[in-house]
Amino acid sequence: MYKAVLVDDEDFDLMGLQRLIPWESLGIDIVFSTNKPLAVVDYIRNHKIDILISDIKMPVMSGLELAQLSLQLHPGLKTVFISGYQDFEYAKQALKLKADGYILKPVDDDEIVATLQTVVEGLDARPKEEGDASLEDFEFIRNDFLLHLLEGTIDDVTLTAFLRKYPIEISFHKAHAVIIEVDGTAKKGKVTEADSFEHVFSLVKDYAADRAIGLICRLSPNQIGMIYTGEPDQLENGLNHLLDEIRGKSSYTVTIAYGHLAEPISCLPDSFREARELIACKMFLGKNRIIPPGAPQQLVVKETKDVNAILDQLFTAITDYMLVQICDVIEELFENVRGYAEPGKVYHFSTHVISRLEGYLNTAGESINSLTDWKDGGFADVERFETIDDIKSWLRRTAFELSEIMYMKKQKRTWKLLPEIECYVRTHLSGEITIKNAAVRFAYSPNHFGVLFKEQVGMSFNDFVVKERMNRAKQLLESPQLKVYEIAEEVGYNSLTYFSRTFREMFGMTPGDYRKQG
C-alpha cells in the first residue's frame, strides 16, 4: 500500500474524497487527512509518504507551497492537485513542479480514480534499488520492512537481500504479533494529535528496546505494531507493565491485542491477522486493556428483543423523568448489539437509535439543538465513539438532559439553584464570569446550563451578567468619589470605551451623562 496525505481546507470536499474514492482497491492508504496545511508540514517531517493530494488555494499556505516543501523532504513524492480555480497560472505553476495530476472541482470520481491509477503505476515502475538509503531514511525503510513481515508480503529472496543490506536483527524463530491502539482517537481518516501519538510511540519503542522483547513499527496514525520475541509465558505480564507505563507517562491510554504464538515464524502473518480481528473487539470489550486470543468468547449473545419496543420504553422514561429507568432501558437496548461481528453494525444500530430519538422529540415539539454534544455533530459523527460503553455513556447523558428540560417545562417549577447562581454572578462582577465557569461551578455542561437558565430567567446567561453589571454600575455612579474608569473595572470591564458603549446601549446615555442628571 502506498501512503498518501490528503489536504483540503473545505471540510465537505475533504470528507467526500475520503469516503467516495476506493482508496484500498487503488493500493493507497490515506495515512493523514486534514484541512490545515501546516499540520501536513508537521506530519511529513516525521513520516515518509508516497503521494500528496492537495487543494491548490488554501489559507496560510497554498497547495503549491506545501508541495514544494514536501518535495524537498521527499524528492520522489507524487503530487496531485485539486482546484476550483480554472486559472492558467495555477496549472502553469503545477506543471513547473512536475505535478502528476491536476483536477478541477467539482471533482469527477472517474477522473480522479484514473489519475490515481496512473500515479500508482508510476510508483510501481520505480526501480527497486535506488542507491543506498541515508541514515535519515533508514527508520522509514525499517518500518515498511517490519510491516511487510507482519502482513506476509515479503518473499524469502527479498528478505535475504534486505537483511544483507540493512542491519535489522531478526534471529528469532517464534513470535507473537501485537497491535497497540491509542485510545481516544477518531475514526475514518482522522488521527490523534501527532505529538501525542509520537509520545506514546516513543514510550513503546523505549520499553521494547530496554527489555529486548521485540521490534515495533507504525501501522496507522493511531496504531503501533509489535513483533514480540520475548518469552511467551511473560507476554501478558510484559504487556500489562507496558499499559501501566503509558498510563503513568502520558495523558493517553492504549488497548492492546495479540495473536497466538507464531511458530515457525512463517506463521507470523496469521498471528497478525488474529490481532487485527481482536483489536476490533475493543468496541464490545472496552478499551484501556489487553485483548488476548479467545476474548471474544466472553461475548454472550442474548435473545434479540424488539428494538422499537425498547425505544418506546426509553422515550416514556425520558418524558416521565424516570432517570433510573432510563439507565435500565439503555442497558437493555444495547444488549442487542453484543453479538454483532463488526463495529460497523454497531454504528449503524446507534444511528438508527438516534434517528428515532430525533423523530420522537420532533413529535413532542422539543428541540435537540441545544444539547451538549449536538452542536458538534451529534450522532452524525457517531464514529468518534470507540466502544459500546462510550455510546451508552453519551446516550445516558443526552437522555438525562432531555428529561430534565422536559420535566421543568411540564412542571413549570423554579430551578432550585437559581438563587445561588444569581448570587454567584453578583458576587463576582469584578472578575471574569463565563457560562463555562458557571456551569462547572454548579455541575452542569455549558449547553445544558444555558438552556435551563434561559428557560427560567427569560434571557441568556451572558445577557443576565451584562444586565447585573450595568445595574451595579448605576449604583456606583451615584458615588461622586469614584471615577468612571474605576467603576468600569469594578464591574469587570478593562476597556472604558467598551463599558461606556454597553452602558449607553442599555440605558440610552453615557455613564457621564447619567451621573450629571443625578
Tab-separated table of N, CA, C and O in Angstrom, residues 323-379:
chain	number	residue	atom	x	y	z
A	323	LEU	N	-35.170	8.637	35.786
A	323	LEU	CA	-33.756	8.531	35.462
A	323	LEU	C	-33.218	7.116	35.645
A	323	LEU	O	-32.399	6.649	34.846
A	324	VAL	N	-33.638	6.433	36.690
A	324	VAL	CA	-33.170	5.056	36.906
A	324	VAL	C	-33.635	4.157	35.771
A	324	VAL	O	-32.875	3.329	35.257
A	325	GLN	N	-34.890	4.338	35.357
A	325	GLN	CA	-35.413	3.515	34.267
A	325	GLN	C	-34.691	3.829	32.958
A	325	GLN	O	-34.503	2.936	32.136
A	326	ILE	N	-34.298	5.085	32.774
A	326	ILE	CA	-33.530	5.439	31.573
A	326	ILE	C	-32.266	4.584	31.505
A	326	ILE	O	-31.925	4.015	30.465
A	327	CYS	N	-31.550	4.475	32.622
A	327	CYS	CA	-30.326	3.666	32.670
A	327	CYS	C	-30.621	2.208	32.348
A	327	CYS	O	-29.917	1.573	31.547
A	328	ASP	N	-31.664	1.674	32.960
A	328	ASP	CA	-32.003	0.255	32.755
A	328	ASP	C	-32.374	-0.030	31.304
A	328	ASP	O	-31.946	-1.034	30.720
A	329	VAL	N	-33.153	0.864	30.716
A	329	VAL	CA	-33.616	0.648	29.341
A	329	VAL	C	-32.447	0.745	28.362
A	329	VAL	O	-32.360	-0.029	27.398
A	330	ILE	N	-31.526	1.673	28.602
A	330	ILE	CA	-30.367	1.804	27.711
A	330	ILE	C	-29.503	0.540	27.779
A	330	ILE	O	-29.001	0.056	26.761
A	331	GLU	N	-29.334	-0.006	28.989
A	331	GLU	CA	-28.593	-1.262	29.124
A	331	GLU	C	-29.275	-2.367	28.323
A	331	GLU	O	-28.627	-3.138	27.605
A	332	GLU	N	-30.594	-2.455	28.446
A	332	GLU	CA	-31.347	-3.479	27.719
A	332	GLU	C	-31.243	-3.266	26.214
A	332	GLU	O	-31.107	-4.213	25.436
A	333	LEU	N	-31.287	-2.006	25.807
A	333	LEU	CA	-31.228	-1.668	24.388
A	333	LEU	C	-29.932	-2.170	23.756
A	333	LEU	O	-29.932	-2.773	22.677
A	334	PHE	N	-28.800	-1.957	24.446
A	334	PHE	CA	-27.514	-2.301	23.845
A	334	PHE	C	-27.106	-3.754	24.063
A	334	PHE	O	-26.066	-4.173	23.561
A	335	GLU	N	-27.924	-4.510	24.791
A	335	GLU	CA	-27.697	-5.948	24.830
A	335	GLU	C	-27.912	-6.549	23.437
A	335	GLU	O	-27.380	-7.604	23.118
A	336	ASN	N	-28.689	-5.845	22.604
A	336	ASN	CA	-28.977	-6.342	21.260
A	336	ASN	C	-27.745	-6.350	20.360
A	336	ASN	O	-27.718	-7.052	19.351
A	337	VAL	N	-26.719	-5.537	20.694
A	337	VAL	CA	-25.573	-5.439	19.789
A	337	VAL	C	-24.374	-6.238	20.268
A	337	VAL	O	-23.330	-6.247	19.628
A	338	ARG	N	-24.490	-6.911	21.396
A	338	ARG	CA	-23.349	-7.650	21.937
A	338	ARG	C	-22.888	-8.773	21.008
A	338	ARG	O	-21.727	-9.156	21.018
A	339	GLY	N	-23.803	-9.276	20.221
A	339	GLY	CA	-23.427	-10.387	19.349
A	339	GLY	C	-23.028	-9.968	17.948
A	339	GLY	O	-22.771	-10.823	17.108
A	340	TYR	N	-22.983	-8.669	17.670
A	340	TYR	CA	-22.608	-8.213	16.335
A	340	TYR	C	-21.139	-8.545	16.059
A	340	TYR	O	-20.288	-8.433	16.935
A	341	ALA	N	-20.862	-8.900	14.843
A	341	ALA	CA	-19.497	-9.298	14.497
A	341	ALA	C	-18.617	-8.112	14.122
A	341	ALA	O	-17.405	-8.199	14.201
A	342	GLU	N	-19.206	-6.991	13.709
A	342	GLU	CA	-18.415	-5.874	13.206
A	342	GLU	C	-18.821	-4.573	13.889
A	342	GLU	O	-20.016	-4.319	14.104
A	343	PRO	N	-17.835	-3.722	14.209
A	343	PRO	CA	-18.145	-2.407	14.779
A	343	PRO	C	-19.064	-1.583	13.874
A	343	PRO	O	-19.890	-0.817	14.357
A	344	GLY	N	-18.935	-1.767	12.554
A	344	GLY	CA	-19.776	-1.000	11.628
A	344	GLY	C	-21.251	-1.227	11.869
A	344	GLY	O	-22.068	-0.314	11.712
A	345	LYS	N	-21.615	-2.439	12.270
A	345	LYS	CA	-23.022	-2.732	12.553
A	345	LYS	C	-23.484	-2.010	13.813
A	345	LYS	O	-24.647	-1.624	13.925
A	346	VAL	N	-22.564	-1.845	14.761
A	346	VAL	CA	-22.902	-1.101	15.982
A	346	VAL	C	-23.174	0.361	15.649
A	346	VAL	O	-24.121	0.968	16.149
A	347	TYR	N	-22.333	0.930	14.785
A	347	TYR	CA	-22.543	2.323	14.374
A	347	TYR	C	-23.888	2.481	13.658
A	347	TYR	O	-24.608	3.455	13.870
A	348	HIS	N	-24.198	1.517	12.804
A	348	HIS	CA	-25.479	1.572	12.081
A	348	HIS	C	-26.650	1.495	13.063
A	348	HIS	O	-27.628	2.248	12.949
A	349	PHE	N	-26.550	0.589	14.033
A	349	PHE	CA	-27.587	0.442	15.044
A	349	PHE	C	-27.739	1.743	15.835
A	349	PHE	O	-28.857	2.218	16.083
A	350	SER	N	-26.612	2.361	16.218
A	350	SER	CA	-26.644	3.589	17.010
A	350	SER	C	-27.260	4.739	16.226
A	350	SER	O	-27.999	5.560	16.785
A	351	THR	N	-26.961	4.785	14.938
A	351	THR	CA	-27.555	5.822	14.093
A	351	THR	C	-29.068	5.662	14.029
A	351	THR	O	-29.820	6.643	14.050
A	352	HIS	N	-29.523	4.419	13.961
A	352	HIS	CA	-30.971	4.155	13.962
A	352	HIS	C	-31.603	4.640	15.267
A	352	HIS	O	-32.673	5.263	15.263
A	353	VAL	N	-30.955	4.366	16.385
A	353	VAL	CA	-31.470	4.783	17.692
A	353	VAL	C	-31.619	6.293	17.746
A	353	VAL	O	-32.653	6.832	18.162
A	354	ILE	N	-30.583	7.008	17.318
A	354	ILE	CA	-30.615	8.462	17.426
A	354	ILE	C	-31.607	9.064	16.435
A	354	ILE	O	-32.226	10.103	16.694
A	355	SER	N	-31.784	8.398	15.289
A	355	SER	CA	-32.782	8.861	14.328
A	355	SER	C	-34.179	8.769	14.928
A	355	SER	O	-35.003	9.685	14.790
A	356	ARG	N	-34.449	7.672	15.620
A	356	ARG	CA	-35.742	7.509	16.284
A	356	ARG	C	-35.926	8.561	17.390
A	356	ARG	O	-37.022	9.091	17.599
A	357	LEU	N	-34.833	8.872	18.097
A	357	LEU	CA	-34.903	9.867	19.161
A	357	LEU	C	-35.242	11.243	18.600
A	357	LEU	O	-36.070	11.971	19.153
A	358	GLU	N	-34.633	11.587	17.466
A	358	GLU	CA	-34.930	12.867	16.818
A	358	GLU	C	-36.405	12.938	16.422
A	358	GLU	O	-37.075	13.951	16.626
A	359	GLY	N	-36.907	11.846	15.838
A	359	GLY	CA	-38.307	11.819	15.431
A	359	GLY	C	-39.250	11.955	16.607
A	359	GLY	O	-40.256	12.674	16.536
A	360	TYR	N	-38.910	11.295	17.694
A	360	TYR	CA	-39.744	11.375	18.905
A	360	TYR	C	-39.784	12.809	19.431
A	360	TYR	O	-40.862	13.321	19.790
A	361	LEU	N	-38.643	13.465	19.471
A	361	LEU	CA	-38.594	14.831	20.005
A	361	LEU	C	-39.342	15.802	19.106
A	361	LEU	O	-40.010	16.721	19.582
A	362	ASN	N	-39.227	15.605	17.809
A	362	ASN	CA	-39.964	16.476	16.887
A	362	ASN	C	-41.462	16.328	17.098
A	362	ASN	O	-42.210	17.313	17.093
A	363	THR	N	-41.899	15.096	17.311
A	363	THR	CA	-43.322	14.849	17.566
A	363	THR	C	-43.767	15.503	18.867
A	363	THR	O	-44.879	16.019	18.977
A	364	ALA	N	-42.851	15.493	19.867
A	364	ALA	CA	-43.172	16.076	21.173
A	364	ALA	C	-42.997	17.595	21.192
A	364	ALA	O	-43.219	18.233	22.222
A	365	GLY	N	-42.592	18.171	20.048
A	365	GLY	CA	-42.421	19.617	19.974
A	365	GLY	C	-41.175	20.114	20.681
A	365	GLY	O	-41.092	21.270	21.090
A	366	GLU	N	-40.180	19.238	20.836
A	366	GLU	CA	-38.943	19.616	21.503
A	366	GLU	C	-37.815	19.737	20.486
A	366	GLU	O	-37.900	19.237	19.365
A	367	SER	N	-36.727	20.397	20.910
A	367	SER	CA	-35.558	20.567	20.048
A	367	SER	C	-34.342	19.958	20.724
A	367	SER	O	-34.190	20.043	21.935
A	368	ILE	N	-33.466	19.350	19.925
A	368	ILE	CA	-32.244	18.771	20.476
A	368	ILE	C	-31.023	19.629	20.153
A	368	ILE	O	-29.915	19.296	20.544
A	369	ASN	N	-31.235	20.754	19.471
A	369	ASN	CA	-30.098	21.550	19.003
A	369	ASN	C	-29.295	22.192	20.124
A	369	ASN	O	-28.162	22.595	19.925
A	370	SER	N	-29.880	22.312	21.307
A	370	SER	CA	-29.159	22.962	22.398
A	370	SER	C	-28.463	21.970	23.323
A	370	SER	O	-27.874	22.358	24.316
A	371	LEU	N	-28.523	20.687	22.990
A	371	LEU	CA	-27.907	19.691	23.855
A	371	LEU	C	-26.387	19.768	23.788
A	371	LEU	O	-25.804	20.244	22.819
A	372	THR	N	-25.749	19.199	24.796
A	372	THR	CA	-24.308	19.324	24.986
A	372	THR	C	-23.489	19.009	23.743
A	372	THR	O	-22.678	19.800	23.305
A	373	ASP	N	-23.684	17.822	23.178
A	373	ASP	CA	-22.823	17.380	22.091
A	373	ASP	C	-23.412	17.608	20.709
A	373	ASP	O	-22.757	17.385	19.713
A	374	TRP	N	-24.664	18.042	20.644
A	374	TRP	CA	-25.323	18.053	19.337
A	374	TRP	C	-24.771	19.105	18.399
A	374	TRP	O	-24.708	18.916	17.201
A	375	LYS	N	-24.341	20.230	18.950
A	375	LYS	CA	-23.828	21.285	18.085
A	375	LYS	C	-22.534	20.862	17.395
A	375	LYS	O	-22.126	21.438	16.411
A	376	ASP	N	-21.847	19.833	17.953
A	376	ASP	CA	-20.621	19.328	17.352
A	376	ASP	C	-20.880	18.179	16.393
A	376	ASP	O	-19.974	17.494	15.967
A	377	GLY	N	-22.134	17.931	16.079
A	377	GLY	CA	-22.444	16.912	15.094
A	377	GLY	C	-23.313	15.796	15.600
A	377	GLY	O	-23.881	15.046	14.824
A	378	GLY	N	-23.432	15.682	16.943
A	378	GLY	CA	-24.263	14.620	17.488
A	378	GLY	C	-23.871	13.269	16.925
A	378	GLY	O	-22.702	12.972	16.744
A	379	PHE	N	-24.850	12.452	16.618
A	379	PHE	CA	-24.555	11.128	16.102
A	379	PHE	C	-24.243	11.152	14.614
A	379	PHE	O	-23.982	10.118	14.014
